[in-house]
Amino acid sequence: MAVISSASNLSKYLSLDQRGKVQVEYIWIDAFGKLRSKTKTVDQVPKEASDLSEWNFDGSSTGQAEGHDSDVIMVPVAVYNDPFRGGDNKLALCDLYNPDGTPHKDNHRHSCAKLMAAHADAKPWFGIEQEYMLFDPETNKPYGWPKHGFPGPQGKFRMAWPYYCSVGAGKIFGRDIVEAHYRACLYAGINISGVNAEVAPGQFEYQVGPCEGISMGDELWMARYLLDRVSEDFGIVVSIHPKPIKGDWNGAGCHTNVSTLEMRQEGGLAAIEKAIEKMSKRHMEHIQVYGEDNDQRLTGRHETGHIDKFSYGVANRGASIRIPRHVGKEGKGYFEDRRPASNIDPYQVTGIIMESIFSP
């Protein structure tokens, strides 16, 4: 049986014998950084991505090809359990290629995978904190907000922050969606490490990782897909815009935690500081791939550094990069890049981080 089914009249069909057939949902990223999918029936349970054949779709309908030559090729690269259909059914994340076999321009995974392979001995670990906001499509306001006006303010330093990690009616809106998504990720095999309510009402975060190398991008994209699918069942829209609500409300980021084997060993703080120094020299290059409309979020307010300035510090959430307090104390561990926006492509972000920290 499937883990998630909100429609009672669907459950009886999900329990029927599939006569030895397996449904595989092929999932890809379109020209706008959104997820698309379609289903294929296969005769055997795929144990890994290479067990699945290539497929194609109409790229002229996703902004990824001209109408006169519209086939875009999908190549499965990662397979997960399907929490919606259950049983032996699978979800397959796909890379995109042109008919001539070259990587499609929207295929950022291809170059990232090369970087990760080149530095595999460094055993790079990543953990990404995906912030998002739930919206009610009827009011076009965040889920739980009053139809007219605004909820109480999110709070300021030394004042109440009523919504952050909150408990209780009137303070948290959408816990059922968050819990359903959490379970879906666990069932699928995503290394989801936690969730929490964020500073603005209707805003949440989930953390994926630690993941090594290219799997970071794969698992974050799949976790995003699962959240969109879960939210379908509740009739709620997910926004990963970095500033979903204008004004005195926190934006949404994808804080990216980074660690190499050298950073995790004794004396690793020196390697962390060396990596940060290299990244500081390419600050604006990083900003270019750290998400669209990130200037609306990186204002130097609401727990962010300013987009035009690079800074770092221990336990400083107003800096570009934060070294956690316990890392500074223990002298080893990881650092947190707080600049990436919630709508990043994780392949581009983890890729440029690898480029920078391993540059001469």
mmCIF file of N, CA, C and O in Angstrom, residues 301-340:
data_model
loop_
_atom_site.group_PDB
_atom_site.id
_atom_site.type_symbol
_atom_site.label_atom_id
_atom_site.label_comp_id
_atom_site.label_asym_id
_atom_site.label_seq_id
_atom_site.Cartn_x
_atom_site.Cartn_y
_atom_site.Cartn_z
ATOM 1 N N ARG A 301 19.556 42.636 6.347
ATOM 2 C CA ARG A 301 18.552 42.537 7.414
ATOM 3 C C ARG A 301 17.969 41.122 7.421
ATOM 4 O O ARG A 301 18.256 40.328 6.554
ATOM 5 N N HIS A 302 17.153 40.846 8.401
ATOM 6 C CA HIS A 302 16.464 39.553 8.501
ATOM 7 C C HIS A 302 17.436 38.381 8.418
ATOM 8 O O HIS A 302 17.259 37.447 7.649
ATOM 9 N N GLU A 303 18.499 38.463 9.206
ATOM 10 C CA GLU A 303 19.475 37.375 9.337
ATOM 11 C C GLU A 303 20.205 37.069 8.024
ATOM 12 O O GLU A 303 20.425 35.905 7.672
ATOM 13 N N THR A 304 20.576 38.110 7.306
ATOM 14 C CA THR A 304 21.353 37.936 6.077
ATOM 15 C C THR A 304 22.502 38.933 6.039
ATOM 16 O O THR A 304 22.452 39.998 6.673
ATOM 17 N N GLY A 305 23.534 38.574 5.259
ATOM 18 C CA GLY A 305 24.553 39.541 4.914
ATOM 19 C C GLY A 305 24.099 40.298 3.677
ATOM 20 O O GLY A 305 23.173 39.879 2.980
ATOM 21 N N HIS A 306 24.732 41.427 3.376
ATOM 22 C CA HIS A 306 24.358 42.200 2.194
ATOM 23 C C HIS A 306 24.941 41.544 0.949
ATOM 24 O O HIS A 306 26.066 41.048 0.954
ATOM 25 N N ILE A 307 24.168 41.582 -0.137
ATOM 26 C CA ILE A 307 24.558 40.902 -1.365
ATOM 27 C C ILE A 307 25.864 41.439 -1.949
ATOM 28 O O ILE A 307 26.600 40.697 -2.618
ATOM 29 N N ASP A 308 26.207 42.699 -1.693
ATOM 30 C CA ASP A 308 27.403 43.300 -2.277
ATOM 31 C C ASP A 308 28.655 43.124 -1.425
ATOM 32 O O ASP A 308 29.738 43.538 -1.831
ATOM 33 N N LYS A 309 28.507 42.539 -0.233
ATOM 34 C CA LYS A 309 29.641 42.428 0.675
ATOM 35 C C LYS A 309 29.830 40.988 1.132
ATOM 36 O O LYS A 309 28.861 40.296 1.415
ATOM 37 N N PHE A 310 31.075 40.580 1.219
ATOM 38 C CA PHE A 310 31.373 39.239 1.735
ATOM 39 C C PHE A 310 31.856 39.356 3.170
ATOM 40 O O PHE A 310 32.674 40.215 3.500
ATOM 41 N N SER A 311 31.351 38.476 4.017
ATOM 42 C CA SER A 311 31.782 38.467 5.412
ATOM 43 C C SER A 311 31.654 37.054 5.961
ATOM 44 O O SER A 311 30.919 36.223 5.418
ATOM 45 N N TYR A 312 32.369 36.789 7.035
ATOM 46 C CA TYR A 312 32.200 35.508 7.713
ATOM 47 C C TYR A 312 32.506 35.678 9.184
ATOM 48 O O TYR A 312 33.169 36.644 9.597
ATOM 49 N N GLY A 313 32.018 34.767 9.979
ATOM 50 C CA GLY A 313 32.259 34.837 11.414
ATOM 51 C C GLY A 313 31.726 33.620 12.124
ATOM 52 O O GLY A 313 30.916 32.861 11.584
ATOM 53 N N VAL A 314 32.174 33.429 13.336
ATOM 54 C CA VAL A 314 31.711 32.321 14.163
ATOM 55 C C VAL A 314 30.349 32.672 14.748
ATOM 56 O O VAL A 314 30.179 33.738 15.354
ATOM 57 N N ALA A 315 29.365 31.805 14.518
ATOM 58 C CA ALA A 315 28.000 31.937 15.072
ATOM 59 C C ALA A 315 27.290 33.205 14.603
ATOM 60 O O ALA A 315 26.318 33.622 15.226
ATOM 61 N N ASN A 316 27.750 33.793 13.502
ATOM 62 C CA ASN A 316 27.168 35.047 13.017
ATOM 63 C C ASN A 316 26.186 34.770 11.885
ATOM 64 O O ASN A 316 26.589 34.505 10.753
ATOM 65 N N ARG A 317 24.893 34.862 12.179
ATOM 66 C CA ARG A 317 23.871 34.612 11.163
ATOM 67 C C ARG A 317 23.618 35.821 10.269
ATOM 68 O O ARG A 317 22.796 35.770 9.368
ATOM 69 N N GLY A 318 24.316 36.894 10.515
ATOM 70 C CA GLY A 318 24.243 38.054 9.648
ATOM 71 C C GLY A 318 25.425 38.123 8.693
ATOM 72 O O GLY A 318 25.606 39.125 7.994
ATOM 73 N N ALA A 319 26.206 37.064 8.635
ATOM 74 C CA ALA A 319 27.375 37.019 7.760
ATOM 75 C C ALA A 319 27.076 36.191 6.512
ATOM 76 O O ALA A 319 26.113 35.425 6.469
ATOM 77 N N SER A 320 27.913 36.355 5.496
ATOM 78 C CA SER A 320 27.773 35.552 4.274
ATOM 79 C C SER A 320 27.994 34.074 4.591
ATOM 80 O O SER A 320 27.266 33.206 4.109
ATOM 81 N N ILE A 321 29.019 33.809 5.380
ATOM 82 C CA ILE A 321 29.345 32.442 5.771
ATOM 83 C C ILE A 321 29.495 32.386 7.289
ATOM 84 O O ILE A 321 30.178 33.222 7.890
ATOM 85 N N ARG A 322 28.857 31.391 7.877
ATOM 86 C CA ARG A 322 28.901 31.204 9.329
ATOM 87 C C ARG A 322 29.697 29.945 9.665
ATOM 88 O O ARG A 322 29.472 28.886 9.084
ATOM 89 N N ILE A 323 30.604 30.090 10.600
ATOM 90 C CA ILE A 323 31.256 28.931 11.209
ATOM 91 C C ILE A 323 30.486 28.650 12.500
ATOM 92 O O ILE A 323 30.436 29.506 13.385
ATOM 93 N N PRO A 324 29.851 27.492 12.617
ATOM 94 C CA PRO A 324 29.076 27.215 13.827
ATOM 95 C C PRO A 324 29.933 27.303 15.095
ATOM 96 O O PRO A 324 31.141 27.028 15.059
ATOM 97 N N ARG A 325 29.311 27.694 16.207
ATOM 98 C CA ARG A 325 30.042 27.883 17.461
ATOM 99 C C ARG A 325 30.815 26.624 17.858
ATOM 100 O O ARG A 325 31.988 26.705 18.250
ATOM 101 N N HIS A 326 30.169 25.458 17.744
ATOM 102 C CA HIS A 326 30.850 24.232 18.184
ATOM 103 C C HIS A 326 32.023 23.876 17.272
ATOM 104 O O HIS A 326 32.992 23.258 17.728
ATOM 105 N N VAL A 327 31.960 24.293 16.001
ATOM 106 C CA VAL A 327 33.079 24.045 15.077
ATOM 107 C C VAL A 327 34.277 24.899 15.485
ATOM 108 O O VAL A 327 35.419 24.425 15.511
ATOM 109 N N GLY A 328 34.003 26.172 15.817
ATOM 110 C CA GLY A 328 35.072 27.045 16.278
ATOM 111 C C GLY A 328 35.711 26.519 17.554
ATOM 112 O O GLY A 328 36.937 26.617 17.750
ATOM 113 N N LYS A 329 34.896 25.926 18.431
ATOM 114 C CA LYS A 329 35.395 25.404 19.711
ATOM 115 C C LYS A 329 36.183 24.118 19.521
ATOM 116 O O LYS A 329 37.248 23.944 20.118
ATOM 117 N N GLU A 330 35.662 23.211 18.674
ATOM 118 C CA GLU A 330 36.309 21.917 18.479
ATOM 119 C C GLU A 330 37.464 21.979 17.478
ATOM 120 O O GLU A 330 38.307 21.086 17.431
ATOM 121 N N GLY A 331 37.466 23.025 16.641
ATOM 122 C CA GLY A 331 38.552 23.192 15.677
ATOM 123 C C GLY A 331 38.435 22.316 14.451
ATOM 124 O O GLY A 331 39.420 22.111 13.731
ATOM 125 N N LYS A 332 37.252 21.821 14.158
ATOM 126 C CA LYS A 332 37.035 20.993 12.972
ATOM 127 C C LYS A 332 35.538 20.886 12.715
ATOM 128 O O LYS A 332 34.721 21.203 13.572
ATOM 129 N N GLY A 333 35.185 20.424 11.474
ATOM 130 C CA GLY A 333 33.764 20.245 11.168
ATOM 131 C C GLY A 333 33.371 20.758 9.799
ATOM 132 O O GLY A 333 33.814 20.234 8.772
ATOM 133 N N TYR A 334 32.574 21.836 9.771
ATOM 134 C CA TYR A 334 32.000 22.322 8.518
ATOM 135 C C TYR A 334 31.728 23.813 8.616
ATOM 136 O O TYR A 334 31.822 24.413 9.692
ATOM 137 N N PHE A 335 31.383 24.422 7.477
ATOM 138 C CA PHE A 335 30.930 25.817 7.476
ATOM 139 C C PHE A 335 29.595 25.904 6.756
ATOM 140 O O PHE A 335 29.206 24.997 6.008
ATOM 141 N N GLU A 336 28.889 26.989 6.992
ATOM 142 C CA GLU A 336 27.555 27.197 6.416
ATOM 143 C C GLU A 336 27.566 28.427 5.512
ATOM 144 O O GLU A 336 27.803 29.543 5.980
ATOM 145 N N ASP A 337 27.344 28.214 4.232
ATOM 146 C CA ASP A 337 27.202 29.326 3.287
ATOM 147 C C ASP A 337 25.748 29.770 3.335
ATOM 148 O O ASP A 337 24.843 29.052 2.907
ATOM 149 N N ARG A 338 25.508 30.971 3.842
ATOM 150 C CA ARG A 338 24.144 31.463 4.059
ATOM 151 C C ARG A 338 23.627 32.293 2.884
ATOM 152 O O ARG A 338 22.503 32.792 2.915
ATOM 153 N N ARG A 339 24.403 32.410 1.830
ATOM 154 C CA ARG A 339 24.005 33.250 0.705
ATOM 155 C C ARG A 339 22.994 32.610 -0.246
ATOM 156 O O ARG A 339 22.147 33.321 -0.803
ATOM 157 N N PRO A 340 23.036 31.296 -0.498
ATOM 158 C CA PRO A 340 22.120 30.725 -1.495
ATOM 159 C C PRO A 340 20.648 30.961 -1.171
ATOM 160 O O PRO A 340 20.212 30.822 -0.025
#
